[in-house]
PDB file of C-alpha atoms in Angstrom:
ATOM      1  CA  UNK B   4      -0.666  -7.444   9.507  1.00 42.00           C
ATOM      2  CA  UNK B   5       2.574  -8.610  11.109  1.00 43.00           C
ATOM      3  CA  UNK B   6       2.441  -6.021  13.851  1.00 45.00           C
ATOM      4  CA  UNK B   7       2.616  -8.498  16.716  1.00 42.00           C
ATOM      5  CA  UNK B   8       5.726 -10.115  15.296  1.00 43.00           C
ATOM      6  CA  UNK B   9       7.548  -7.143  13.780  1.00 44.00           C
ATOM      7  CA  UNK B  10       6.966  -4.374  16.262  1.00 44.00           C
ATOM      8  CA  UNK B  11       3.981  -2.619  14.732  1.00 43.00           C
ATOM      9  CA  UNK B  12       0.722  -2.024  16.521  1.00 42.00           C
ATOM     10  CA  UNK B  13      -1.216  -5.183  15.784  1.00 41.00           C
ATOM     11  CA  UNK B  14      -4.338  -4.062  17.638  1.00 41.00           C
ATOM     12  CA  UNK B  15      -4.858  -1.022  15.394  1.00 40.00           C
ATOM     13  CA  UNK B  16      -4.674  -3.111  12.238  1.00 41.00           C
ATOM     14  CA  UNK B  17      -6.721  -6.020  13.554  1.00 41.00           C
ATOM     15  CA  UNK B  18     -10.085  -4.547  12.583  1.00 42.00           C
ATOM     16  CA  UNK B  19      -8.880  -3.680   9.098  1.00 40.00           C
ATOM     17  CA  UNK B  20      -7.437  -7.151   8.652  1.00 40.00           C
ATOM     18  CA  UNK B  21     -10.657  -8.812   9.720  1.00 38.00           C
ATOM     19  CA  UNK B  22     -12.622  -6.558   7.395  1.00 39.00           C
ATOM     20  CA  UNK B  23     -10.269  -7.256   4.497  1.00 40.00           C
ATOM     21  CA  UNK B  24     -10.194 -11.018   5.001  1.00 40.00           C
ATOM     22  CA  UNK B  25     -13.559 -12.723   4.664  1.00 39.00           C
ATOM     23  CA  UNK B  26     -14.527 -14.963   7.524  1.00 40.00           C
ATOM     24  CA  UNK B  27     -11.919 -13.590   9.944  1.00 37.00           C
ATOM     25  CA  UNK B  28     -14.237 -11.811  12.320  1.00 41.00           C
ATOM     26  CA  UNK B  29     -15.505  -8.721  10.530  1.00 42.00           C
ATOM     27  CA  UNK B  30     -17.716 -10.218   7.878  1.00 42.00           C
ATOM     28  CA  UNK B  31     -20.978 -12.079   7.855  1.00 41.00           C
ATOM     29  CA  UNK B  32     -19.279 -15.358   8.738  1.00 44.00           C
ATOM     30  CA  UNK B  33     -18.277 -14.030  12.159  1.00 42.00           C
ATOM     31  CA  UNK B  34     -21.450 -15.257  13.801  1.00 45.00           C
ATOM     32  CA  UNK B  35     -24.017 -12.865  15.200  1.00 44.00           C
ATOM     33  CA  UNK B  36     -24.424 -14.551  18.596  1.00 47.00           C
ATOM     34  CA  UNK B  37     -20.752 -14.181  19.547  1.00 49.00           C
ATOM     35  CA  UNK B  38     -20.829 -10.378  19.684  1.00 50.00           C
ATOM     36  CA  UNK B  39     -19.058  -7.761  17.638  1.00 52.00           C
ATOM     37  CA  UNK B  40     -15.575  -7.996  19.253  1.00 60.00           C
ATOM     38  CA  UNK B  41     -15.314 -11.780  19.566  1.00 74.00           C
ATOM     39  CA  UNK B  42     -14.256 -14.297  16.961  1.00 75.00           C
ATOM     40  CA  UNK B  43     -15.299 -17.881  16.648  1.00 88.00           C
ATOM     41  CA  UNK B  44     -12.471 -20.139  17.966  1.00 88.00           C
ATOM     42  CA  UNK B  45     -12.275 -21.862  14.584  1.00 91.00           C
ATOM     43  CA  UNK B  46     -11.943 -18.487  12.864  1.00 91.00           C
ATOM     44  CA  UNK B  47      -9.217 -17.493  15.342  1.00 92.00           C
ATOM     45  CA  UNK B  48      -7.319 -20.681  14.568  1.00 93.00           C
ATOM     46  CA  UNK B  49      -7.714 -20.131  10.822  1.00 93.00           C
ATOM     47  CA  UNK B  50      -6.506 -16.527  11.176  1.00 92.00           C
ATOM     48  CA  UNK B  51      -3.488 -17.632  13.234  1.00 93.00           C
ATOM     49  CA  UNK B  52      -2.624 -20.328  10.694  1.00 95.00           C
ATOM     50  CA  UNK B  53      -2.967 -17.838   7.851  1.00 94.00           C
ATOM     51  CA  UNK B  54      -0.711 -15.319   9.608  1.00 92.00           C
ATOM     52  CA  UNK B  55       1.878 -18.015  10.350  1.00 95.00           C
ATOM     53  CA  UNK B  56       1.860 -19.057   6.702  1.00 95.00           C
ATOM     54  CA  UNK B  57       2.260 -15.441   5.552  1.00 91.00           C
ATOM     55  CA  UNK B  58       5.131 -14.816   7.974  1.00 91.00           C
ATOM     56  CA  UNK B  59       6.853 -18.028   6.870  1.00 95.00           C
ATOM     57  CA  UNK B  60       6.498 -17.079   3.204  1.00 93.00           C
ATOM     58  CA  UNK B  61       7.773 -13.565   3.918  1.00 89.00           C
ATOM     59  CA  UNK B  62      10.872 -14.882   5.687  1.00 92.00           C
ATOM     60  CA  UNK B  63      11.534 -17.280   2.806  1.00 94.00           C
ATOM     61  CA  UNK B  64      11.266 -14.438   0.269  1.00 92.00           C
ATOM     62  CA  UNK B  65      13.381 -12.198   2.481  1.00 92.00           C
ATOM     63  CA  UNK B  66      16.108 -14.823   2.767  1.00 92.00           C
ATOM     64  CA  UNK B  67      16.096 -15.540  -0.962  1.00 94.00           C
ATOM     65  CA  UNK B  68      16.159 -11.897  -2.036  1.00 93.00           C
ATOM     66  CA  UNK B  69      18.827 -10.737   0.409  1.00 94.00           C
ATOM     67  CA  UNK B  70      20.918 -13.845  -0.219  1.00 92.00           C
ATOM     68  CA  UNK B  71      20.859 -13.281  -3.990  1.00 93.00           C
ATOM     69  CA  UNK B  72      21.690  -9.625  -3.575  1.00 93.00           C
ATOM     70  CA  UNK B  73      24.371  -9.766  -0.883  1.00 93.00           C
ATOM     71  CA  UNK B  74      26.151 -13.117  -0.793  1.00 89.00           C
ATOM     72  CA  UNK B  75      28.905 -13.767  -3.314  1.00 84.00           C
ATOM     73  CA  UNK B  76      28.407 -17.206  -4.849  1.00 83.00           C
ATOM     74  CA  UNK B  77      32.124 -18.005  -4.865  1.00 83.00           C
ATOM     75  CA  UNK B  78      32.827 -18.806  -1.248  1.00 80.00           C
ATOM     76  CA  UNK B  79      36.416 -17.905  -0.477  1.00 81.00           C
ATOM     77  CA  UNK B  80      35.818 -17.667   3.245  1.00 83.00           C
ATOM     78  CA  UNK B  81      33.614 -19.655   5.597  1.00 85.00           C
ATOM     79  CA  UNK B  82      32.451 -16.485   7.381  1.00 90.00           C
ATOM     80  CA  UNK B  83      30.482 -13.580   5.941  1.00 89.00           C
ATOM     81  CA  UNK B  84      32.598 -10.634   4.951  1.00 90.00           C
ATOM     82  CA  UNK B  85      31.954  -7.225   6.516  1.00 93.00           C
ATOM     83  CA  UNK B  86      30.441  -6.001   3.241  1.00 93.00           C
ATOM     84  CA  UNK B  87      28.096  -9.016   3.049  1.00 93.00           C
ATOM     85  CA  UNK B  88      26.999  -8.527   6.661  1.00 94.00           C
ATOM     86  CA  UNK B  89      26.293  -4.825   6.124  1.00 96.00           C
ATOM     87  CA  UNK B  90      24.430  -5.577   2.882  1.00 96.00           C
ATOM     88  CA  UNK B  91      22.243  -8.218   4.549  1.00 95.00           C
ATOM     89  CA  UNK B  92      21.521  -5.918   7.491  1.00 96.00           C
ATOM     90  CA  UNK B  93      20.436  -3.112   5.169  1.00 97.00           C
ATOM     91  CA  UNK B  94      18.467  -5.466   2.937  1.00 96.00           C
ATOM     92  CA  UNK B  95      16.495  -6.881   5.863  1.00 94.00           C
ATOM     93  CA  UNK B  96      15.853  -3.422   7.334  1.00 96.00           C
ATOM     94  CA  UNK B  97      14.635  -2.119   3.971  1.00 95.00           C
ATOM     95  CA  UNK B  98      12.439  -5.178   3.441  1.00 92.00           C
ATOM     96  CA  UNK B  99      10.717  -4.695   6.813  1.00 92.00           C
ATOM     97  CA  UNK B 100      10.358  -0.944   6.264  1.00 95.00           C
ATOM     98  CA  UNK B 101       8.683  -1.453   2.882  1.00 93.00           C
ATOM     99  CA  UNK B 102       6.501  -4.228   4.305  1.00 89.00           C
ATOM    100  CA  UNK B 103       5.342  -1.952   7.133  1.00 94.00           C
ATOM    101  CA  UNK B 104       4.565   0.932   4.743  1.00 96.00           C
ATOM    102  CA  UNK B 105       2.570  -1.331   2.409  1.00 94.00           C
ATOM    103  CA  UNK B 106       0.658  -2.898   5.310  1.00 92.00           C
ATOM    104  CA  UNK B 107      -0.179   0.524   6.748  1.00 95.00           C
ATOM    105  CA  UNK B 108      -1.493   1.727   3.386  1.00 96.00           C
ATOM    106  CA  UNK B 109      -3.545  -1.428   2.904  1.00 94.00           C
ATOM    107  CA  UNK B 110      -5.014  -1.066   6.396  1.00 94.00           C
ATOM    108  CA  UNK B 111      -5.981   2.564   5.673  1.00 95.00           C
ATOM    109  CA  UNK B 112      -7.574   1.579   2.358  1.00 94.00           C
ATOM    110  CA  UNK B 113      -9.459  -1.240   4.027  1.00 91.00           C
ATOM    111  CA  UNK B 114     -10.690   1.065   6.795  1.00 92.00           C
ATOM    112  CA  UNK B 115     -11.779   3.668   4.208  1.00 91.00           C
ATOM    113  CA  UNK B 116     -13.662   1.017   2.231  1.00 90.00           C
ATOM    114  CA  UNK B 117     -15.324  -0.255   5.398  1.00 88.00           C
ATOM    115  CA  UNK B 118     -16.597   3.228   6.279  1.00 88.00           C
ATOM    116  CA  UNK B 119     -18.388   3.580   2.930  1.00 80.00           C
TER     117      UNK B 119
END
């Protein structure tokens, strides 16, 4: 889903994403005259806007969760401590790892459902 932004292979998940999301190229709203591999420009724009919104929401959740977990609310220093920096680094890495695993599983499920 976020492969193009977060280092995954976005082209391998693109078909599963279009199949999972109605109107994004894989369903009946794709338009028969445009061909199987092409999307309507309006659908491309809608898909790009949807992905941008999802990425923005994910970064907001990521910031909130890691901030709550790692940053001490009593600021005694204007800089992050070493422990806070390490905690945030691990929190972000774990968040992206879990996100990638979930997205991969969803893509596999979507591809399996499409083959039925």
